[in-house]
């Protein structure tokens, strides 16, 4: 009887650990985000959180969703699983910036997702804490100061109108956390050009997801061949 | 013949000998005359260029972490596979597995080993490998802050002033492989992709994991044991860090079902992904 119980406990323990790997936190949900700061500042702010994950349908390609955490002073609440990295888009009145960081603390004891908003020299900054113990130590990724949208585009080389529209939305729009879904991010232009320059045989070996193939301006014959190969695989 | 780098040719045999193209069989022969003096021995030094040495450094993160054994064992497996390779020549290839506590140790260690073998004119870097946790900003050292720190965390090293400042002293062609999770994602913020666009990685093929990585006994499938999942049993069999999907841990230990195929490592050159495959292409004990 006792041996049986021990065996069961051991089995559950083994089952738990064999699900782990380099990604030790694959079954642990991310803590909810909390934003702290002067309410008079927060009520003029929008904070949208983009999280990137590994999607078995598109291994190695960027899959993410954007959810609003703070909209003009009102906090939202959401939880996600196994996040690789975060990009926090934030705006204060007509000023914007973005804070990007890897989710390194996802497998650590005391993991939190806290954002502290503070004002310095007329600019607004964000500081992220991933561990409770980091709050006292004041260790965590910190944003640059807020700038105008035009300055942001110029500084980051965002020239394409469609890209600018996507960024503008992420800085100023409301993304209902409950209705957002993960989607495959667009492929960058350099990779598209490189891929198009390959021979059909090379394209077949390259292994692009079919969603990307369909978006490309490929000849009908080539697309048919590549999609056929994808189905076979 | 003695030392091939310092050959001595004794010309005394040629003493008083004469050859001519006017020989009967019409074969072209060089005409030459040596001294008629007795005991005319000339020592002629012939120098051949020394072969360029090739440096291979396999770094692994040595810190108090659950992944430590996986990193060290995968590193040892790569070392053994290199030494068993048909191209491996002990007189040319110099392989070392430095354990490191911070990512910023990589640059100085490359410089130290390069100097140890005579400097940049004597040895070139053929391969760099890094066995560690990793993410979009590259390899991670949780317990030691890096200088300069990545914009996000000091656990990772910044590309600007960090990775882009390392003098790798590459041999061409050469390869650089990051075995940790998500080091090779094909996205604008992908680590291997961004490195491959740097001047000090120009024309070098950089490999990274397209997804999370897990321990495996073979490079092309994810195969492990319950023991290893409990962080024991590492000394039995080779170890590879292979790409995998979450939730496939059970299949990886279960011979009755088919093992999950390893997700590919993606490889990049000059800022663009040029392919993807499992690491068995260059790292396999079988």
Coordinates of C-alpha atoms in Angstrom, one line a residue:
Chain A
X1 CA 0.0 0.0 0.0
X2 CA 2.7 2.4 1.1
X3 CA 5.0 1.2 -1.7
X4 CA 2.1 1.8 -4.2
X5 CA 1.7 5.4 -3.0
X6 CA 5.4 6.0 -3.2
X7 CA 5.4 4.7 -6.7
X8 CA 2.5 6.9 -7.7
X9 CA 4.2 10.0 -6.2
X10 CA 7.5 9.1 -8.0
X11 CA 5.6 8.6 -11.3
X12 CA 4.0 12.0 -11.0
X13 CA 7.3 13.5 -10.1
X14 CA 9.0 11.9 -13.1
X15 CA 6.1 12.9 -15.4
X16 CA 6.5 16.5 -14.2
X17 CA 10.2 16.7 -14.7
X18 CA 10.3 15.1 -18.1
X19 CA 8.2 17.8 -19.5
X20 CA 11.1 20.2 -18.6
X21 CA 14.1 21.1 -20.7
X22 CA 16.0 24.3 -21.4
X23 CA 12.5 25.8 -21.2
X24 CA 12.0 24.9 -17.5
X25 CA 8.9 27.0 -17.3
X26 CA 6.9 25.6 -20.2
X27 CA 3.9 24.7 -18.1
X28 CA 3.9 27.7 -15.8
X29 CA 1.6 30.5 -16.6
X30 CA 3.1 34.0 -16.7
X31 CA 2.1 36.2 -13.8
X32 CA -0.4 39.0 -14.6
X33 CA 1.2 42.4 -15.4
X34 CA 0.8 45.2 -12.9
X35 CA 1.5 48.9 -13.6
X36 CA 2.6 51.2 -10.8
X37 CA 3.0 55.0 -10.9
X38 CA 1.6 58.4 -10.3
X39 CA -2.2 58.2 -11.2
X40 CA -2.1 61.6 -12.8
X41 CA 0.5 60.2 -15.3
X42 CA -1.1 56.8 -15.7
X43 CA -4.4 58.4 -16.8
X44 CA -2.7 59.9 -19.8
X45 CA -1.0 56.7 -20.8
X46 CA -1.6 53.6 -22.9
X47 CA 0.5 50.5 -22.4
X48 CA 0.3 47.6 -24.8
X49 CA 2.2 44.4 -24.2
X50 CA 3.3 42.2 -27.1
X51 CA 4.4 38.7 -26.2
X52 CA 6.3 36.3 -28.5
X53 CA 6.0 32.6 -28.2
X54 CA 7.2 29.4 -30.0
X55 CA 4.4 28.0 -32.1
X56 CA 4.9 24.4 -33.2
X57 CA 3.2 25.3 -36.5
X58 CA 5.9 27.8 -37.3
X59 CA 9.1 26.7 -35.5
X60 CA 11.6 29.5 -35.6
X61 CA 9.3 32.2 -37.0
X62 CA 7.9 35.1 -35.0
X63 CA 4.4 34.5 -33.5
X64 CA 3.0 37.1 -31.1
X65 CA -0.1 38.9 -29.9
X66 CA -0.6 42.4 -28.5
X67 CA -2.8 43.0 -25.4
X68 CA -3.6 46.3 -23.7
X69 CA -2.4 46.4 -20.1
X70 CA -3.2 50.0 -19.3
X71 CA -5.6 52.3 -21.2
X72 CA -5.8 55.9 -20.0
X73 CA -5.4 54.9 -16.3
X74 CA -7.5 51.7 -16.4
X75 CA -5.6 48.5 -15.8
X76 CA -6.5 45.3 -17.7
X77 CA -5.6 41.7 -16.8
X78 CA -4.4 38.8 -18.8
X79 CA -2.2 35.7 -18.5
X80 CA -0.2 33.8 -21.1
X81 CA 1.9 30.7 -21.2
X82 CA 5.6 30.3 -22.1
X83 CA 6.5 33.7 -23.3
X84 CA 10.0 34.1 -24.9
X85 CA 10.1 37.9 -25.0
X86 CA 8.1 41.0 -24.4
X87 CA 7.8 44.3 -26.2
X88 CA 6.1 47.0 -24.3
X89 CA 4.6 49.8 -26.5
X90 CA 3.7 52.9 -24.4
X91 CA 2.4 56.4 -25.1
X92 CA 2.0 59.4 -22.9
X93 CA -0.2 61.9 -24.6
X94 CA 1.4 62.2 -28.0
X95 CA 4.8 60.9 -26.9
X96 CA 5.9 57.3 -27.4
X97 CA 8.6 54.6 -26.9
X98 CA 9.1 50.9 -26.7
X99 CA 10.8 48.6 -24.2
X100 CA 12.0 45.2 -25.4
X101 CA 13.4 42.4 -23.3
X102 CA 13.7 38.6 -23.1
X103 CA 11.5 36.8 -20.5
X104 CA 14.5 35.5 -18.6
X105 CA 12.9 35.2 -15.2
X106 CA 10.0 33.0 -16.3
X107 CA 11.5 29.9 -14.7
X108 CA 12.7 31.7 -11.5
X109 CA 11.1 31.6 -8.0
X110 CA 9.4 35.0 -7.3
X111 CA 8.8 35.8 -10.9
X112 CA 6.6 38.9 -11.3
X113 CA 5.6 41.2 -14.2
X114 CA 5.7 44.7 -12.7
X115 CA 6.0 47.9 -14.7
X116 CA 7.0 51.1 -12.9
X117 CA 6.2 54.4 -14.6
X118 CA 8.2 57.5 -13.6
X119 CA 8.8 61.0 -14.9
X120 CA 12.3 62.5 -15.3
X121 CA 13.3 65.7 -17.0
X122 CA 9.9 66.1 -18.7
X123 CA 10.1 62.6 -20.1
X124 CA 8.2 59.4 -19.1
X125 CA 10.1 56.2 -18.5
X126 CA 9.2 52.6 -17.8
X127 CA 11.1 50.2 -15.7
X128 CA 10.3 46.4 -15.6
X129 CA 10.9 44.1 -12.7
X130 CA 10.9 40.3 -13.4
X131 CA 11.6 39.2 -9.8
X132 CA 10.3 40.4 -6.4
X133 CA 13.9 40.7 -5.2
X134 CA 14.8 43.0 -8.1
X135 CA 12.4 45.7 -6.8
X136 CA 14.7 46.5 -3.8
X137 CA 17.8 46.1 -5.9
X138 CA 16.2 48.3 -8.7
X139 CA 17.5 45.8 -11.3
X140 CA 15.5 45.5 -14.5
X141 CA 15.2 46.7 -18.1
X142 CA 14.5 50.4 -18.4
X143 CA 13.1 52.3 -21.4
X144 CA 14.5 55.4 -23.0
X145 CA 12.5 58.6 -22.6
X146 CA 9.3 59.3 -24.6
X147 CA 9.6 61.1 -27.9
X148 CA 7.2 62.0 -30.7
X149 CA 6.0 59.4 -33.1
X150 CA 7.8 61.1 -36.0
X151 CA 11.1 61.1 -34.0
X152 CA 10.5 57.4 -33.2
X153 CA 10.1 56.5 -36.8
X154 CA 13.1 58.5 -37.8
X155 CA 15.3 57.1 -35.0
X156 CA 14.3 53.5 -35.8
X157 CA 14.3 53.7 -39.6
X158 CA 10.6 52.9 -39.9
X159 CA 9.9 54.4 -43.3
X160 CA 7.3 52.1 -44.8
X161 CA 3.8 53.5 -44.4
X162 CA 2.2 50.2 -43.5
X163 CA 4.9 49.6 -40.8
X164 CA 4.2 53.1 -39.5
X165 CA 0.5 52.4 -39.3
X166 CA 1.2 49.1 -37.3
X167 CA 3.4 51.0 -34.8
X168 CA 1.0 53.8 -34.4
X169 CA -1.8 51.3 -33.6
X170 CA 0.4 49.6 -31.0
X171 CA 1.2 52.9 -29.3
X172 CA -2.3 54.4 -29.2
X173 CA -5.0 51.7 -29.8
X174 CA -6.9 49.5 -27.4
X175 CA -6.3 45.7 -27.8
X176 CA -8.9 43.8 -25.8
X177 CA -6.8 41.2 -24.0
X178 CA -9.6 38.6 -24.1
X179 CA -10.1 38.7 -27.8
X180 CA -6.5 38.8 -29.1
X181 CA -5.0 35.8 -30.8
X182 CA -1.5 34.8 -31.7
X183 CA -0.5 35.4 -35.3
X184 CA 2.5 34.9 -37.5
X185 CA 4.4 38.2 -37.9
X186 CA 5.4 39.4 -41.4
X187 CA 8.7 38.2 -42.8
X188 CA 11.3 40.9 -43.2
X189 CA 12.0 42.4 -46.6
X190 CA 15.6 41.2 -46.8
X191 CA 14.6 37.6 -46.3
X192 CA 11.7 37.9 -48.9
X193 CA 14.2 39.3 -51.5
X194 CA 16.7 36.6 -50.7
X195 CA 14.1 33.8 -51.0
X196 CA 12.8 35.1 -54.3
X197 CA 16.3 35.0 -55.7
X198 CA 16.7 31.3 -55.0
X199 CA 16.1 28.6 -57.6
X200 CA 13.0 26.4 -57.2
X201 CA 15.1 23.6 -55.8
X202 CA 16.7 25.9 -53.2
X203 CA 13.3 27.3 -52.3
X204 CA 12.1 23.8 -51.7
X205 CA 14.9 23.2 -49.2
X206 CA 14.5 26.5 -47.4
X207 CA 11.4 25.4 -45.4
X208 CA 9.3 28.6 -45.3
X209 CA 5.8 28.3 -43.7
X210 CA 3.0 28.1 -46.3
X211 CA 1.5 31.3 -44.8
X212 CA 4.6 33.2 -46.0
X213 CA 4.6 31.5 -49.4
X214 CA 1.0 32.6 -50.0
X215 CA 1.9 36.2 -49.2
X216 CA 4.8 36.3 -51.6
X217 CA 4.5 37.4 -55.2
X218 CA 5.6 34.0 -56.5
X219 CA 4.7 32.6 -60.0
X220 CA 1.7 30.4 -60.0
X221 CA 3.7 27.3 -61.0
X222 CA 6.4 27.9 -58.3
X223 CA 3.8 28.5 -55.6
X224 CA 1.9 25.3 -56.6
X225 CA 5.1 23.2 -56.4
X226 CA 6.1 24.7 -53.0
X227 CA 2.6 24.3 -51.5
X228 CA 2.5 20.7 -52.7
X229 CA 5.8 20.0 -51.0
X230 CA 4.5 21.6 -47.7
X231 CA 1.4 19.3 -47.8
X232 CA 3.6 16.3 -48.3
X233 CA 5.7 17.2 -45.3
Chain B
X1 CA 65.3 13.4 -44.2
X2 CA 65.2 14.8 -40.7
X3 CA 63.1 17.8 -39.9
X4 CA 61.0 18.7 -42.9
X5 CA 61.1 22.4 -42.1
X6 CA 64.9 22.4 -42.1
X7 CA 66.0 20.0 -44.9
X8 CA 69.6 19.7 -45.7
X9 CA 70.6 18.6 -49.2
X10 CA 74.0 17.1 -49.6
X11 CA 75.3 17.9 -53.1
X12 CA 78.5 15.9 -52.9
X13 CA 76.9 13.1 -54.9
X14 CA 76.8 15.4 -57.8
X15 CA 80.5 16.0 -57.7
X16 CA 82.2 15.9 -61.1
X17 CA 79.0 14.6 -62.7
X18 CA 77.7 16.1 -65.9
X19 CA 74.5 15.5 -67.7
X20 CA 73.4 16.6 -71.1
X21 CA 70.3 17.0 -73.2
X22 CA 72.2 15.3 -76.0
X23 CA 71.6 11.9 -74.6
X24 CA 70.6 9.2 -76.9
X25 CA 67.0 8.9 -75.9
X26 CA 66.2 12.6 -76.5
X27 CA 64.9 13.2 -73.0
X28 CA 65.3 16.8 -71.8
X29 CA 67.8 16.8 -69.0
X30 CA 69.2 19.8 -67.1
X31 CA 72.8 20.5 -67.7
X32 CA 74.9 21.4 -64.7
X33 CA 78.4 21.4 -63.5
X34 CA 79.6 21.2 -59.9
X35 CA 82.9 22.1 -58.4
X36 CA 85.8 19.9 -59.1
X37 CA 87.1 20.4 -55.6
X38 CA 87.1 17.4 -53.2
X39 CA 84.7 17.3 -50.3
X40 CA 82.5 20.0 -51.7
X41 CA 79.6 19.7 -49.3
X42 CA 77.0 22.5 -49.4
X43 CA 74.3 22.7 -46.9
X44 CA 71.2 24.3 -48.3
X45 CA 68.3 25.3 -46.1
X46 CA 64.9 24.8 -47.6
X47 CA 62.0 26.5 -45.7
X48 CA 58.4 25.5 -46.2
X49 CA 55.7 27.7 -44.8
X50 CA 54.3 26.4 -41.5
X51 CA 50.7 25.3 -41.8
X52 CA 48.2 27.8 -40.4
X53 CA 46.8 26.5 -37.1
X54 CA 43.0 26.4 -36.6
X55 CA 41.4 27.3 -33.3
X56 CA 38.1 25.8 -32.1
X57 CA 36.7 27.1 -28.9
X58 CA 33.6 25.5 -27.4
X59 CA 32.3 27.7 -24.5
X60 CA 29.9 26.5 -21.9
X61 CA 28.2 28.4 -19.0
X62 CA 29.5 27.0 -15.7
X63 CA 27.2 28.4 -13.1
X64 CA 24.8 27.1 -10.4
X65 CA 21.9 26.2 -12.8
X66 CA 19.8 23.2 -13.7
X67 CA 21.2 23.3 -17.2
X68 CA 24.8 23.1 -16.2
X69 CA 25.3 19.4 -16.9
X70 CA 23.5 19.6 -20.2
X71 CA 25.8 22.4 -21.3
X72 CA 29.0 20.7 -20.2
X73 CA 28.1 17.3 -21.6
X74 CA 26.9 18.7 -25.0
X75 CA 30.2 20.6 -25.2
X76 CA 32.1 17.3 -24.5
X77 CA 30.1 15.5 -27.1
X78 CA 31.0 18.2 -29.7
X79 CA 34.7 18.0 -28.7
X80 CA 34.7 14.2 -29.1
X81 CA 32.9 14.4 -32.5
X82 CA 35.5 16.9 -33.7
X83 CA 38.3 14.7 -32.6
X84 CA 36.8 11.8 -34.5
X85 CA 36.2 13.8 -37.7
X86 CA 38.1 12.8 -40.8
X87 CA 39.4 16.3 -41.2
X88 CA 40.8 16.6 -37.7
X89 CA 44.6 16.9 -37.5
X90 CA 46.2 17.3 -34.1
X91 CA 49.0 19.2 -35.6
X92 CA 46.6 21.8 -37.0
X93 CA 43.4 21.9 -35.0
X94 CA 43.6 23.2 -31.5
X95 CA 40.3 22.5 -29.6
X96 CA 39.4 23.8 -26.1
X97 CA 36.3 23.8 -24.0
X98 CA 36.5 26.9 -21.7
X99 CA 33.9 27.0 -18.9
X100 CA 32.8 30.6 -18.5
X101 CA 30.7 32.5 -16.0
X102 CA 30.0 35.6 -18.1
X103 CA 29.5 36.1 -21.8
X104 CA 32.0 38.9 -21.9
X105 CA 34.8 36.3 -21.2
X106 CA 34.5 35.0 -24.8
X107 CA 36.5 37.8 -26.5
X108 CA 39.5 37.8 -24.1
X109 CA 39.6 34.0 -24.1
X110 CA 39.8 34.0 -27.9
X111 CA 42.6 36.5 -27.8
X112 CA 44.5 34.6 -25.1
X113 CA 44.4 31.3 -27.0
X114 CA 45.3 33.1 -30.2
X115 CA 48.4 34.6 -28.5
X116 CA 49.2 31.3 -26.9
X117 CA 49.6 29.7 -30.3
X118 CA 51.8 32.4 -31.7
X119 CA 49.4 35.2 -32.6
X120 CA 47.0 36.1 -35.4
X121 CA 49.4 35.2 -38.2
X122 CA 49.9 31.7 -36.9
X123 CA 46.3 30.6 -36.0
X124 CA 42.8 31.4 -37.2
X125 CA 39.5 30.6 -35.7
X126 CA 37.6 27.8 -37.4
X127 CA 34.7 27.3 -35.1
X128 CA 33.1 28.9 -32.0
X129 CA 30.3 27.1 -30.1
X130 CA 28.4 28.4 -27.1
X131 CA 26.4 26.0 -24.9
X132 CA 24.1 27.9 -22.6
X133 CA 20.6 29.2 -21.9
X134 CA 19.7 31.8 -24.6
X135 CA 17.1 34.0 -26.0
X136 CA 16.7 36.9 -28.5
X137 CA 19.6 38.8 -26.9
X138 CA 21.8 35.8 -26.9
X139 CA 23.5 33.5 -24.4
X140 CA 22.6 34.1 -20.7
X141 CA 24.8 34.1 -17.6
X142 CA 22.3 34.4 -14.7
X143 CA 24.7 34.9 -11.9
X144 CA 27.3 37.3 -13.4
X145 CA 26.4 40.6 -15.0
X146 CA 27.9 41.2 -18.5
X147 CA 29.8 44.2 -19.7
X148 CA 28.4 45.9 -21.6
X149 CA 24.9 44.6 -20.6
X150 CA 22.2 44.0 -23.2
X151 CA 19.6 46.8 -23.3
X152 CA 17.2 44.4 -21.4
X153 CA 19.2 42.5 -18.9
X154 CA 22.8 42.4 -17.6
X155 CA 22.5 38.6 -17.8
X156 CA 23.1 39.0 -21.6
X157 CA 25.8 40.9 -23.4
X158 CA 25.0 43.9 -25.6
X159 CA 25.6 43.5 -29.3
X160 CA 26.9 47.0 -29.6
X161 CA 30.2 47.3 -27.8
X162 CA 30.0 43.6 -26.8
X163 CA 29.5 41.1 -29.6
X164 CA 30.5 43.5 -32.3
X165 CA 33.8 44.3 -30.5
X166 CA 35.1 40.7 -30.4
X167 CA 38.1 40.0 -32.7
X168 CA 37.3 36.5 -33.7
X169 CA 40.3 36.3 -36.2
X170 CA 38.2 34.0 -38.4
X171 CA 39.5 31.5 -40.9
X172 CA 37.3 31.4 -44.0
X173 CA 35.1 29.5 -44.1
X174 CA 34.2 29.2 -40.4
X175 CA 31.2 28.6 -38.3
X176 CA 29.7 29.9 -35.1
X177 CA 27.0 27.9 -33.3
X178 CA 24.7 29.0 -30.5
X179 CA 23.1 25.8 -29.0
X180 CA 20.8 27.6 -26.4
X181 CA 17.0 28.2 -26.7
X182 CA 15.7 30.5 -29.4
X183 CA 19.1 31.8 -30.4
X184 CA 18.4 31.4 -34.1
X185 CA 14.8 32.7 -34.7
X186 CA 14.2 34.1 -38.1
X187 CA 12.8 37.4 -36.9
X188 CA 14.1 41.0 -37.0
X189 CA 15.2 40.7 -33.3
X190 CA 16.6 37.2 -33.7
X191 CA 20.1 36.9 -32.2
X192 CA 22.0 34.9 -34.7
X193 CA 20.4 36.9 -37.5
X194 CA 21.5 40.2 -36.0
X195 CA 25.0 39.0 -35.3
X196 CA 25.4 37.8 -38.9
X197 CA 24.8 41.3 -40.1
X198 CA 27.8 42.6 -38.1
X199 CA 31.1 43.4 -39.7
X200 CA 33.1 41.1 -37.5
X201 CA 30.8 38.2 -38.6
X202 CA 30.9 39.0 -42.3
X203 CA 30.8 35.9 -44.5
X204 CA 30.7 33.6 -41.4
X205 CA 27.8 31.1 -41.1
X206 CA 26.1 31.5 -37.8
X207 CA 23.8 28.8 -36.4
X208 CA 21.2 29.1 -33.7
X209 CA 18.2 27.2 -32.3
X210 CA 14.9 28.0 -34.0
X211 CA 13.0 27.0 -30.9
X212 CA 13.6 25.9 -27.3
X213 CA 16.3 23.3 -26.9
X214 CA 16.4 20.1 -24.9
X215 CA 18.9 17.3 -24.2
X216 CA 19.0 14.4 -26.6
X217 CA 21.2 11.3 -27.2
X218 CA 21.2 11.9 -31.0
X219 CA 21.3 15.2 -33.0
X220 CA 18.3 14.6 -35.3
X221 CA 15.6 13.5 -32.9
X222 CA 14.7 14.4 -29.3
X223 CA 15.5 11.3 -27.3
X224 CA 16.1 11.3 -23.6
X225 CA 15.5 9.3 -20.4
X226 CA 13.5 9.9 -17.3
X227 CA 16.9 9.9 -15.4
X228 CA 18.2 12.8 -17.4
X229 CA 15.0 14.7 -17.0
X230 CA 15.7 14.4 -13.3
X231 CA 19.2 15.9 -14.0
X232 CA 21.1 12.6 -13.4
X233 CA 22.5 10.0 -15.7
X234 CA 24.4 12.5 -17.9
X235 CA 27.6 10.3 -18.0
X236 CA 25.9 7.6 -20.1
X237 CA 26.0 8.3 -23.8
X238 CA 26.5 11.5 -25.8
X239 CA 24.5 14.6 -25.3
X240 CA 23.1 17.1 -27.9
X241 CA 21.1 20.2 -27.3
X242 CA 18.3 19.8 -29.9
X243 CA 15.3 22.0 -30.8
X244 CA 11.9 20.8 -29.6
X245 CA 8.4 21.8 -28.9
X246 CA 6.8 22.2 -25.5
X247 CA 4.7 19.2 -24.4
X248 CA 6.7 16.6 -26.3
X249 CA 8.8 15.6 -23.3
X250 CA 6.9 12.3 -22.8
X251 CA 7.4 11.3 -26.4
X252 CA 11.1 11.9 -26.1
X253 CA 11.4 9.2 -23.4
X254 CA 9.0 6.7 -24.9
X255 CA 10.5 4.2 -27.3
X256 CA 7.0 2.7 -28.0
X257 CA 6.1 5.9 -29.9
X258 CA 8.1 7.7 -32.5
X259 CA 10.5 10.2 -31.1
X260 CA 9.9 13.8 -32.0
X261 CA 12.2 15.0 -34.8
X262 CA 14.5 17.8 -33.7
X263 CA 13.4 21.3 -34.7
X264 CA 16.0 22.7 -37.1
X265 CA 18.9 25.0 -36.3
X266 CA 18.6 28.0 -38.6
X267 CA 21.8 29.3 -40.1
X268 CA 22.4 32.8 -41.3
X269 CA 25.0 34.7 -43.3
X270 CA 25.4 38.4 -43.8
X271 CA 22.0 39.2 -42.2
X272 CA 19.9 36.6 -43.9
X273 CA 18.7 33.1 -43.1
X274 CA 20.2 30.8 -45.7
X275 CA 19.0 27.5 -44.4
X276 CA 17.8 25.2 -41.6
X277 CA 18.6 21.7 -40.6
X278 CA 19.4 19.5 -37.6
X279 CA 23.0 19.6 -36.2
X280 CA 23.7 16.1 -37.3
X281 CA 25.0 17.6 -40.5
X282 CA 28.1 18.7 -38.7
X283 CA 27.9 17.1 -35.2
X284 CA 27.1 13.4 -35.0
X285 CA 28.8 10.6 -33.2
X286 CA 27.3 7.8 -35.3

